Amino acid sequence: MSYNFLDLKAANEPYLDDMVEAAARVIRSGRYVGGRECELFEQELAAMTGAAHCVGVSNGLDALRLIFKAYIELGILKPGDEVIVPANTYIASVLAVSDAGLKPVLVEPSERTLNLDTSLVEAAVTQRTRAVMVVHLYGRVCFDRILLDVASRHNLLIIEDVAQAIGALSFTPGVNGGDRAGALGHAAAFSFYPTKNIGAAGDAGAVTTSDDRLAVAVRALANYGSDRRYHNIYQGYNCRLDPIQAAMLRVKLPHVADENADRFARALAYFRTISHPNVIKPLMSEDVVDNVWHQYVIRVTGGYRDRMKAELAARGVATDIHYAMPPHLQPCYATLFDGVRLPVSERLASEVLSLPIARGTTVKDAADISRIINSITLQS
Ligand SMILES: *Cc1c(COP(=O)(O)O)cnc(C)c1O
C-alpha cells in the first residue's frame, strides 16, 4: 500500500464536470476580467462568512497585503507602525506586514493550540502597536476573549489570516458579533491556493470585512488604485480575481461544510488510533467545530521527527512538514529579525509532521496510517 500526502486530482474529482462547465461558461461569456462570476462569488463568500463585504483578489498574500495597504491609504495605519504577528505561521503572514512598511512583531504560540498565545499579546504591545494578526493555523480558529480584551483596551485592529480555515466557527463572537472565520476581526484574508480546503484551479484569494471604507479602498487598490474608469486615487496594483477562478470557486463553495466534515472524520480516525510514546497529537474533542483540519499536524518529540518521517516513507506513507523553518530564521529576514530568538516556534519547527488528510485519503487510510505510526520503534 502507498499513501499520497495530497492528490489534487483526486481532490477535484467530485467537482470535475462542474468545474469544466464553469470554465466554459466564462470563456463563452466574452468577459475575462471581473464580471458576473466575480460578483456572485463575492456575494456568496460574504454571505457564508457573515461579513458585509467581500472583494475577490489574486491570491492570499495579496489579500493580506491589500488590507494593510488600504489601512495606510485610509490614514488608519502609518509606515513604521507595529503589527503583532504569530511567530509560528507561514511566511506569507509576515511578508504582508513588512511589504507594507509596517513592523512585524512576532509573538510565540501556545503549545496547546500551536496558534498565537493570546496571553502573550499584551506584553508585546508598545506605543506604536496598531494591529494584531491572527492566523487560524492548520484550520484551528485563533480568537478568544483575551485577544478581544487586549485589542479593545489598546485600540488594535484585528486582522485574520483565514488561508487555512474557511468555514471554521469561533466560540467567542468577533468584534462585530460574527462567529465565523472571516467575520471575527476588522478584516480577513482568504487564500484559494489549490491545496487549501477550498482550492481554485490556480491562484485566487479574497478579502472580507464589514468596514465599508476598507472594502472600497481594497477594491480600488487591487484595480490600479482606480475608483472609477481612468481615475486613480491611489498608486495601486493589479491584484484582481480571475473570473475563471471565481467560477471554479462557486462550484466548490456550497460544499465547504461537507469538505470540512470529511476532514474532521479523518482527523478523528487519527486522534482515536494514534498512540505512540513520541507523538503528541493535536487537541481534539469529538464535537468541536473551531477547527477545519487543513492539516493534521502531530509533534514527534525526542529529536525523532526526521527519523519518523523516513520510517513512514519507507512504509509507503508520504508526509510533509509545515513548516521546517520559522519566518524569523529565513534568510530574507536576517536583518529585520537579527538576534531574535523564539524558542517555542523553533522547537515546533523541529517537531511538526503533517499526515495526509485531504480528499483522496479515506478514514480507513487514516486509521491504517495511525497503526503504521504506532508500529514504528524510534528509541534505538
Ligand atoms: C497559503 C497561505 C497564505 C498565502 O496564500 P497564497 O494564496 O498562497 O498567496 C497566507 N497565509 C497562510 C497561513 C497560508 O497558509
Short mmCIF file of C-alpha atoms and ligand atoms in Angstrom, two decimals:
data_model
loop_
_atom_site.label_atom_id
_atom_site.label_comp_id
_atom_site.label_asym_id
_atom_site.label_seq_id
_atom_site.Cartn_x
_atom_site.Cartn_y
_atom_site.Cartn_z
CA MET A 1 0.00 0.00 0.00
CA SER A 2 1.14 3.55 -0.55
CA TYR A 3 -0.44 6.71 0.79
CA ASN A 4 -0.05 10.05 -1.01
CA PHE A 5 0.24 13.17 1.08
CA LEU A 6 -2.04 15.11 -1.22
CA ASP A 7 -3.51 14.15 -4.59
CA LEU A 8 -5.02 17.32 -6.07
CA LYS A 9 -6.56 15.44 -8.98
CA ALA A 10 -8.39 13.20 -6.53
CA ALA A 11 -9.41 16.25 -4.51
CA ASN A 12 -11.03 17.80 -7.59
CA GLU A 13 -12.54 14.60 -8.96
CA PRO A 14 -16.06 15.08 -7.49
CA TYR A 15 -16.23 18.60 -8.98
CA LEU A 16 -14.56 17.98 -12.33
CA ASP A 17 -17.57 18.16 -14.64
CA ASP A 18 -18.95 21.24 -12.92
CA MET A 19 -15.55 22.94 -12.99
CA VAL A 20 -15.15 22.31 -16.71
CA GLU A 21 -18.66 23.62 -17.31
CA ALA A 22 -17.95 26.70 -15.16
CA ALA A 23 -14.74 27.48 -17.06
CA ALA A 24 -16.58 27.07 -20.36
CA ARG A 25 -19.28 29.47 -19.14
CA VAL A 26 -16.67 32.18 -18.58
CA ILE A 27 -14.94 31.53 -21.89
CA ARG A 28 -18.27 31.72 -23.73
CA SER A 29 -19.28 34.89 -21.88
CA GLY A 30 -16.62 37.03 -23.56
CA ARG A 31 -15.93 38.73 -20.21
CA TYR A 32 -12.46 37.79 -18.98
CA VAL A 33 -11.74 40.31 -16.24
CA GLY A 34 -14.28 40.95 -13.49
CA GLY A 35 -17.92 40.43 -14.40
CA ARG A 36 -20.79 38.33 -13.15
CA GLU A 37 -18.87 35.30 -11.82
CA CYS A 38 -16.67 37.54 -9.68
CA GLU A 39 -19.64 39.48 -8.33
CA LEU A 40 -21.59 36.33 -7.48
CA PHE A 41 -18.57 34.71 -5.85
CA GLU A 42 -18.07 37.79 -3.69
CA GLN A 43 -21.72 37.78 -2.62
CA GLU A 44 -21.59 34.08 -1.83
CA LEU A 45 -18.40 34.24 0.23
CA ALA A 46 -19.61 37.31 2.12
CA ALA A 47 -22.89 35.52 2.92
CA MET A 48 -21.04 32.40 4.02
CA THR A 49 -18.75 34.25 6.42
CA GLY A 50 -21.26 36.82 7.64
CA ALA A 51 -19.05 39.78 6.68
CA ALA A 52 -20.77 42.71 4.94
CA HIS A 53 -18.28 42.82 2.06
CA CYS A 54 -16.06 40.54 0.04
CA VAL A 55 -13.50 41.62 -2.55
CA GLY A 56 -12.10 38.84 -4.74
CA VAL A 57 -8.35 39.19 -5.31
CA SER A 58 -5.45 37.40 -6.97
CA ASN A 59 -4.22 35.25 -4.04
CA GLY A 60 -3.94 35.05 -0.27
CA LEU A 61 -0.74 37.04 0.11
CA ASP A 62 -2.20 39.86 -1.98
CA ALA A 63 -5.37 39.75 0.13
CA LEU A 64 -3.27 40.38 3.26
CA ARG A 65 -1.07 42.99 1.55
CA LEU A 66 -4.08 44.91 0.25
CA ILE A 67 -5.65 45.04 3.71
CA PHE A 68 -2.54 46.68 5.19
CA LYS A 69 -2.00 48.99 2.21
CA ALA A 70 -5.65 50.06 2.33
CA TYR A 71 -5.42 50.89 6.04
CA ILE A 72 -2.36 53.01 5.21
CA GLU A 73 -4.19 54.82 2.37
CA LEU A 74 -7.09 55.49 4.73
CA GLY A 75 -4.68 57.00 7.28
CA ILE A 76 -5.57 54.35 9.86
CA LEU A 77 -2.08 52.79 9.79
CA LYS A 78 1.21 54.60 9.17
CA PRO A 79 4.50 53.20 7.89
CA GLY A 80 6.56 52.07 10.88
CA ASP A 81 3.53 51.10 12.96
CA GLU A 82 3.88 47.78 14.71
CA VAL A 83 1.73 44.77 13.92
CA ILE A 84 1.77 41.74 16.20
CA VAL A 85 2.05 38.56 14.12
CA PRO A 86 2.27 34.94 15.27
CA ALA A 87 5.84 33.64 15.12
CA ASN A 88 4.55 30.18 14.20
CA THR A 89 3.00 30.77 10.79
CA TYR A 90 3.56 30.52 7.09
CA ILE A 91 5.88 33.31 5.94
CA ALA A 92 3.17 34.99 3.83
CA SER A 93 1.54 36.34 7.02
CA VAL A 94 4.75 38.19 7.89
CA LEU A 95 5.59 39.22 4.32
CA ALA A 96 2.32 41.16 4.05
CA VAL A 97 3.26 43.26 7.07
CA SER A 98 6.87 44.01 6.14
CA ASP A 99 5.91 44.67 2.50
CA ALA A 100 3.52 47.41 3.62
CA GLY A 101 6.34 49.18 5.50
CA LEU A 102 4.91 48.11 8.86
CA LYS A 103 6.94 46.41 11.56
CA PRO A 104 6.08 42.77 12.30
CA VAL A 105 6.45 41.95 16.00
CA LEU A 106 6.50 38.17 16.43
CA VAL A 107 4.76 36.51 19.37
CA GLU A 108 5.18 32.87 20.37
CA PRO A 109 2.43 30.25 20.04
CA SER A 110 0.61 28.35 22.74
CA GLU A 111 1.93 24.79 22.95
CA ARG A 112 -1.64 23.54 23.28
CA THR A 113 -3.03 25.07 20.10
CA LEU A 114 0.15 25.98 18.14
CA ASN A 115 -1.67 29.26 17.42
CA LEU A 116 -0.70 32.70 18.71
CA ASP A 117 -0.69 32.63 22.52
CA THR A 118 -3.16 35.43 23.15
CA SER A 119 -1.99 35.74 26.77
CA LEU A 120 1.40 36.95 25.48
CA VAL A 121 -0.01 39.69 23.24
CA GLU A 122 -0.30 42.41 25.86
CA ALA A 123 3.39 42.20 26.81
CA ALA A 124 4.29 42.80 23.13
CA VAL A 125 2.16 45.97 22.84
CA THR A 126 4.11 49.25 22.63
CA GLN A 127 3.20 52.88 21.89
CA ARG A 128 3.39 52.06 18.17
CA THR A 129 1.31 48.87 18.10
CA ARG A 130 -1.78 49.34 15.95
CA ALA A 131 -2.85 45.87 14.90
CA VAL A 132 -2.67 42.18 15.69
CA MET A 133 -2.87 39.46 13.09
CA VAL A 134 -4.35 36.11 13.99
CA VAL A 135 -3.60 33.12 11.77
CA HIS A 136 -6.00 30.20 12.12
CA LEU A 137 -3.12 27.81 11.59
CA TYR A 138 -3.81 24.28 10.32
CA GLY A 139 -7.52 25.19 10.37
CA ARG A 140 -7.85 25.95 14.09
CA VAL A 141 -9.51 29.26 14.97
CA CYS A 142 -7.35 31.64 16.97
CA PHE A 143 -9.75 34.01 18.66
CA ASP A 144 -10.79 34.47 22.28
CA ARG A 145 -11.84 36.94 24.99
CA ILE A 146 -8.24 37.68 25.97
CA LEU A 147 -7.50 38.84 22.42
CA LEU A 148 -10.70 40.89 22.18
CA ASP A 149 -9.99 42.50 25.51
CA VAL A 150 -6.38 43.46 24.78
CA ALA A 151 -7.35 44.70 21.30
CA SER A 152 -10.13 46.89 22.64
CA ARG A 153 -8.07 48.34 25.52
CA HIS A 154 -5.17 49.22 23.20
CA ASN A 155 -7.33 50.13 20.22
CA LEU A 156 -5.78 47.48 17.96
CA LEU A 157 -7.15 46.33 14.64
CA ILE A 158 -7.59 42.56 14.42
CA ILE A 159 -6.67 41.11 11.03
CA GLU A 160 -7.44 37.45 10.32
CA ASP A 161 -5.37 35.21 8.05
CA VAL A 162 -8.07 32.69 7.09
CA ALA A 163 -5.99 30.96 4.38
CA GLN A 164 -6.23 27.63 6.21
CA ALA A 165 -9.59 27.91 7.92
CA ILE A 166 -12.51 28.57 5.58
CA GLY A 167 -15.77 27.66 7.30
CA ALA A 168 -14.38 27.40 10.84
CA LEU A 169 -16.52 28.67 13.72
CA SER A 170 -15.36 30.60 16.78
CA PHE A 171 -16.75 30.08 20.28
CA THR A 172 -16.05 33.75 21.01
CA PRO A 173 -18.02 36.21 18.85
CA GLY A 174 -15.96 38.71 16.86
CA VAL A 175 -15.67 42.49 17.03
CA ASN A 176 -18.94 42.86 15.08
CA GLY A 177 -20.66 39.85 16.62
CA GLY A 178 -19.83 37.42 13.79
CA ASP A 179 -18.87 33.90 14.71
CA ARG A 180 -17.22 32.53 11.57
CA ALA A 181 -13.60 32.87 10.47
CA GLY A 182 -13.53 35.85 8.12
CA ALA A 183 -16.01 37.83 10.22
CA LEU A 184 -14.22 37.84 13.59
CA GLY A 185 -11.82 40.76 13.29
CA HIS A 186 -11.84 44.02 11.32
CA ALA A 187 -10.68 42.44 8.08
CA ALA A 188 -9.75 38.98 6.85
CA ALA A 189 -7.73 37.40 4.06
CA PHE A 190 -8.63 34.13 2.33
CA SER A 191 -6.47 32.03 0.02
CA PHE A 192 -7.82 29.58 -2.54
CA TYR A 193 -4.42 28.18 -3.47
CA PRO A 194 -5.15 24.70 -4.89
CA THR A 195 -4.11 22.84 -1.71
CA LYS A 196 -6.38 24.79 0.68
CA ASN A 197 -9.64 23.29 1.95
CA ILE A 198 -11.41 25.04 -0.93
CA GLY A 199 -8.91 25.42 -3.76
CA ALA A 200 -9.14 27.07 -7.15
CA ALA A 201 -7.52 25.63 -10.30
CA GLY A 202 -4.77 28.21 -9.90
CA ASP A 203 -4.21 31.17 -7.61
CA ALA A 204 -7.09 33.07 -6.04
CA GLY A 205 -7.90 34.94 -2.84
CA ALA A 206 -10.39 37.26 -1.18
CA VAL A 207 -10.71 39.96 1.46
CA THR A 208 -13.75 40.05 3.73
CA THR A 209 -14.67 42.93 6.02
CA SER A 210 -17.67 44.73 7.42
CA ASP A 211 -15.88 48.08 7.14
CA ASP A 212 -17.40 49.90 4.13
CA ARG A 213 -14.46 52.24 3.60
CA LEU A 214 -11.90 49.46 3.82
CA ALA A 215 -13.78 47.36 1.25
CA VAL A 216 -13.88 50.30 -1.18
CA ALA A 217 -10.17 51.02 -0.67
CA VAL A 218 -9.14 47.37 -1.12
CA ARG A 219 -11.18 47.12 -4.32
CA ALA A 220 -9.64 50.30 -5.73
CA LEU A 221 -6.08 49.31 -4.75
CA ALA A 222 -6.50 45.91 -6.42
CA ASN A 223 -7.52 47.68 -9.64
CA TYR A 224 -4.64 50.16 -10.22
CA GLY A 225 -5.92 52.39 -7.42
CA SER A 226 -8.85 53.34 -9.61
CA ASP A 227 -12.17 54.40 -8.05
CA ARG A 228 -13.80 54.84 -11.44
CA ARG A 229 -12.64 54.32 -15.00
CA TYR A 230 -9.35 56.12 -15.77
CA HIS A 231 -9.43 57.94 -12.46
CA ASN A 232 -6.81 56.85 -9.90
CA ILE A 233 -6.98 57.87 -6.28
CA TYR A 234 -4.15 55.53 -5.16
CA GLN A 235 -0.90 54.28 -6.68
CA GLY A 236 -2.43 50.82 -6.89
CA TYR A 237 -1.79 47.34 -8.22
CA ASN A 238 -3.36 44.75 -10.45
CA CYS A 239 -4.47 42.11 -7.93
CA ARG A 240 -7.88 41.16 -9.29
CA LEU A 241 -9.60 37.79 -9.00
CA ASP A 242 -9.66 35.88 -12.31
CA PRO A 243 -13.30 35.17 -13.30
CA ILE A 244 -12.43 31.60 -14.34
CA GLN A 245 -11.18 31.01 -10.80
CA ALA A 246 -14.28 32.73 -9.39
CA ALA A 247 -16.40 30.30 -11.41
CA MET A 248 -14.34 27.32 -10.14
CA LEU A 249 -14.76 28.51 -6.57
CA ARG A 250 -18.52 28.95 -6.99
CA VAL A 251 -18.69 25.23 -7.79
CA LYS A 252 -16.99 24.38 -4.51
CA LEU A 253 -18.27 27.00 -2.04
CA PRO A 254 -21.58 25.19 -1.40
CA HIS A 255 -19.52 22.19 -0.28
CA VAL A 256 -17.36 23.86 2.38
CA ALA A 257 -19.28 22.19 5.22
CA ASP A 258 -19.08 18.70 3.62
CA GLU A 259 -15.39 19.06 2.79
CA ASN A 260 -14.65 20.15 6.34
CA ALA A 261 -16.79 17.36 7.82
CA ASP A 262 -14.81 14.81 5.82
CA ARG A 263 -11.56 16.28 7.11
CA PHE A 264 -12.92 16.12 10.66
CA ALA A 265 -13.73 12.40 10.19
CA ARG A 266 -10.17 11.68 9.04
CA ALA A 267 -8.74 13.74 11.93
CA LEU A 268 -10.92 11.79 14.36
CA ALA A 269 -9.59 8.49 12.99
CA TYR A 270 -6.03 9.69 13.64
CA PHE A 271 -6.98 11.04 17.06
CA ARG A 272 -8.58 7.76 18.15
CA THR A 273 -5.94 5.45 16.71
CA ILE A 274 -2.53 7.09 17.13
CA SER A 275 -0.86 6.07 20.34
CA HIS A 276 2.90 6.37 20.32
CA PRO A 277 5.20 7.46 23.15
CA ASN A 278 6.95 10.07 20.99
CA VAL A 279 3.87 11.52 19.34
CA ILE A 280 1.84 14.47 20.61
CA LYS A 281 -1.48 14.63 18.77
CA PRO A 282 -3.31 17.91 18.08
CA LEU A 283 -6.02 18.82 20.59
CA MET A 284 -9.35 17.37 19.59
CA SER A 285 -12.71 16.55 21.03
CA GLU A 286 -15.48 14.79 19.22
CA ASP A 287 -17.87 17.70 18.81
CA VAL A 288 -15.68 20.74 18.35
CA VAL A 289 -16.22 22.92 15.28
CA ASP A 290 -13.48 25.52 15.67
CA ASN A 291 -11.04 23.53 13.58
CA VAL A 292 -11.48 22.64 9.91
CA TRP A 293 -8.35 20.44 9.84
CA HIS A 294 -6.49 21.99 6.94
CA GLN A 295 -3.54 19.94 8.19
CA TYR A 296 -3.33 17.14 10.73
CA VAL A 297 -0.05 18.01 12.42
CA ILE A 298 1.48 15.72 15.01
CA ARG A 299 4.61 16.55 17.00
CA VAL A 300 7.34 13.96 17.23
CA THR A 301 9.36 14.51 20.39
CA GLY A 302 12.84 13.39 21.42
CA GLY A 303 14.50 14.66 18.25
CA TYR A 304 12.93 11.85 16.22
CA ARG A 305 10.82 13.82 13.70
CA ASP A 306 13.06 13.26 10.68
CA ARG A 307 13.50 9.61 11.64
CA MET A 308 9.72 9.15 11.93
CA LYS A 309 9.26 10.83 8.53
CA ALA A 310 11.84 8.49 6.94
CA GLU A 311 10.36 5.38 8.62
CA LEU A 312 6.89 6.35 7.36
CA ALA A 313 8.24 6.96 3.85
CA ALA A 314 9.85 3.51 3.91
CA ARG A 315 6.40 2.08 4.69
CA GLY A 316 4.72 3.97 1.83
CA VAL A 317 3.30 6.88 3.86
CA ALA A 318 4.06 10.31 2.43
CA THR A 319 4.12 13.17 4.95
CA ASP A 320 5.04 16.84 4.85
CA ILE A 321 6.39 19.48 7.23
CA HIS A 322 4.56 22.75 7.89
CA TYR A 323 6.94 24.47 8.45
CA ALA A 324 10.56 23.39 8.79
CA MET A 325 11.93 26.93 9.25
CA PRO A 326 10.01 29.70 11.03
CA PRO A 327 9.82 33.10 9.30
CA HIS A 328 12.28 34.86 11.65
CA LEU A 329 15.06 32.42 10.66
CA GLN A 330 14.51 32.77 6.90
CA PRO A 331 17.43 34.37 5.03
CA CYS A 332 15.20 37.20 3.75
CA TYR A 333 14.67 38.33 7.36
CA ALA A 334 18.28 38.01 8.50
CA THR A 335 18.43 41.78 9.08
CA LEU A 336 14.92 42.52 10.31
CA PHE A 337 14.91 39.71 12.89
CA ASP A 338 18.65 39.71 13.60
CA GLY A 339 19.21 38.16 17.01
CA VAL A 340 15.51 37.38 17.57
CA ARG A 341 15.12 34.04 19.36
CA LEU A 342 11.74 32.36 19.56
CA PRO A 343 12.41 29.05 21.29
CA VAL A 344 8.87 27.64 21.17
CA SER A 345 8.47 28.28 17.44
CA GLU A 346 11.97 26.99 16.74
CA ARG A 347 11.35 23.77 18.65
CA LEU A 348 7.98 23.24 16.97
CA ALA A 349 9.66 23.58 13.57
CA SER A 350 11.83 20.60 14.50
CA GLU A 351 8.91 18.50 15.82
CA VAL A 352 5.94 19.01 13.48
CA LEU A 353 4.91 16.41 10.93
CA SER A 354 1.80 16.70 8.74
CA LEU A 355 -0.11 13.50 7.94
CA PRO A 356 -2.32 13.03 4.85
CA ILE A 357 -5.79 14.50 5.45
CA ALA A 358 -7.12 15.88 2.15
CA ARG A 359 -9.75 14.24 -0.07
CA GLY A 360 -8.04 11.19 -1.57
CA THR A 361 -7.15 9.97 1.94
CA THR A 362 -10.01 7.93 3.44
CA VAL A 363 -10.95 7.42 7.08
CA LYS A 364 -9.66 3.86 6.72
CA ASP A 365 -6.36 5.20 5.33
CA ALA A 366 -6.05 7.47 8.37
CA ALA A 367 -6.62 4.53 10.73
CA ASP A 368 -4.12 2.40 8.78
CA ILE A 369 -1.51 5.17 8.79
CA SER A 370 -2.07 5.56 12.55
CA ARG A 371 -1.36 1.86 13.10
CA ILE A 372 1.78 2.13 10.97
CA ILE A 373 2.92 5.03 13.19
CA ASN A 374 2.19 3.01 16.32
CA SER A 375 4.31 0.14 14.99
CA ILE A 376 7.42 2.28 14.49
CA THR A 377 10.12 1.97 17.15
CA LEU A 378 12.22 5.12 17.44
CA GLN A 379 14.39 4.54 20.51
CA SER A 380 17.48 2.59 19.49
C1 LIG B 1 -1.46 29.77 1.81
C2 LIG B 1 -1.28 30.76 2.87
C3 LIG B 1 -1.12 32.13 2.60
C4 LIG B 1 -0.88 32.67 1.22
O1 LIG B 1 -1.87 32.38 0.31
P1 LIG B 1 -1.49 32.35 -1.25
O2 LIG B 1 -2.83 32.27 -1.93
O3 LIG B 1 -0.67 31.14 -1.48
O4 LIG B 1 -0.77 33.61 -1.57
C5 LIG B 1 -1.08 33.01 3.66
N1 LIG B 1 -1.15 32.59 4.93
C6 LIG B 1 -1.28 31.29 5.25
C7 LIG B 1 -1.40 30.90 6.68
C8 LIG B 1 -1.34 30.33 4.22
O5 LIG B 1 -1.47 29.04 4.55
#
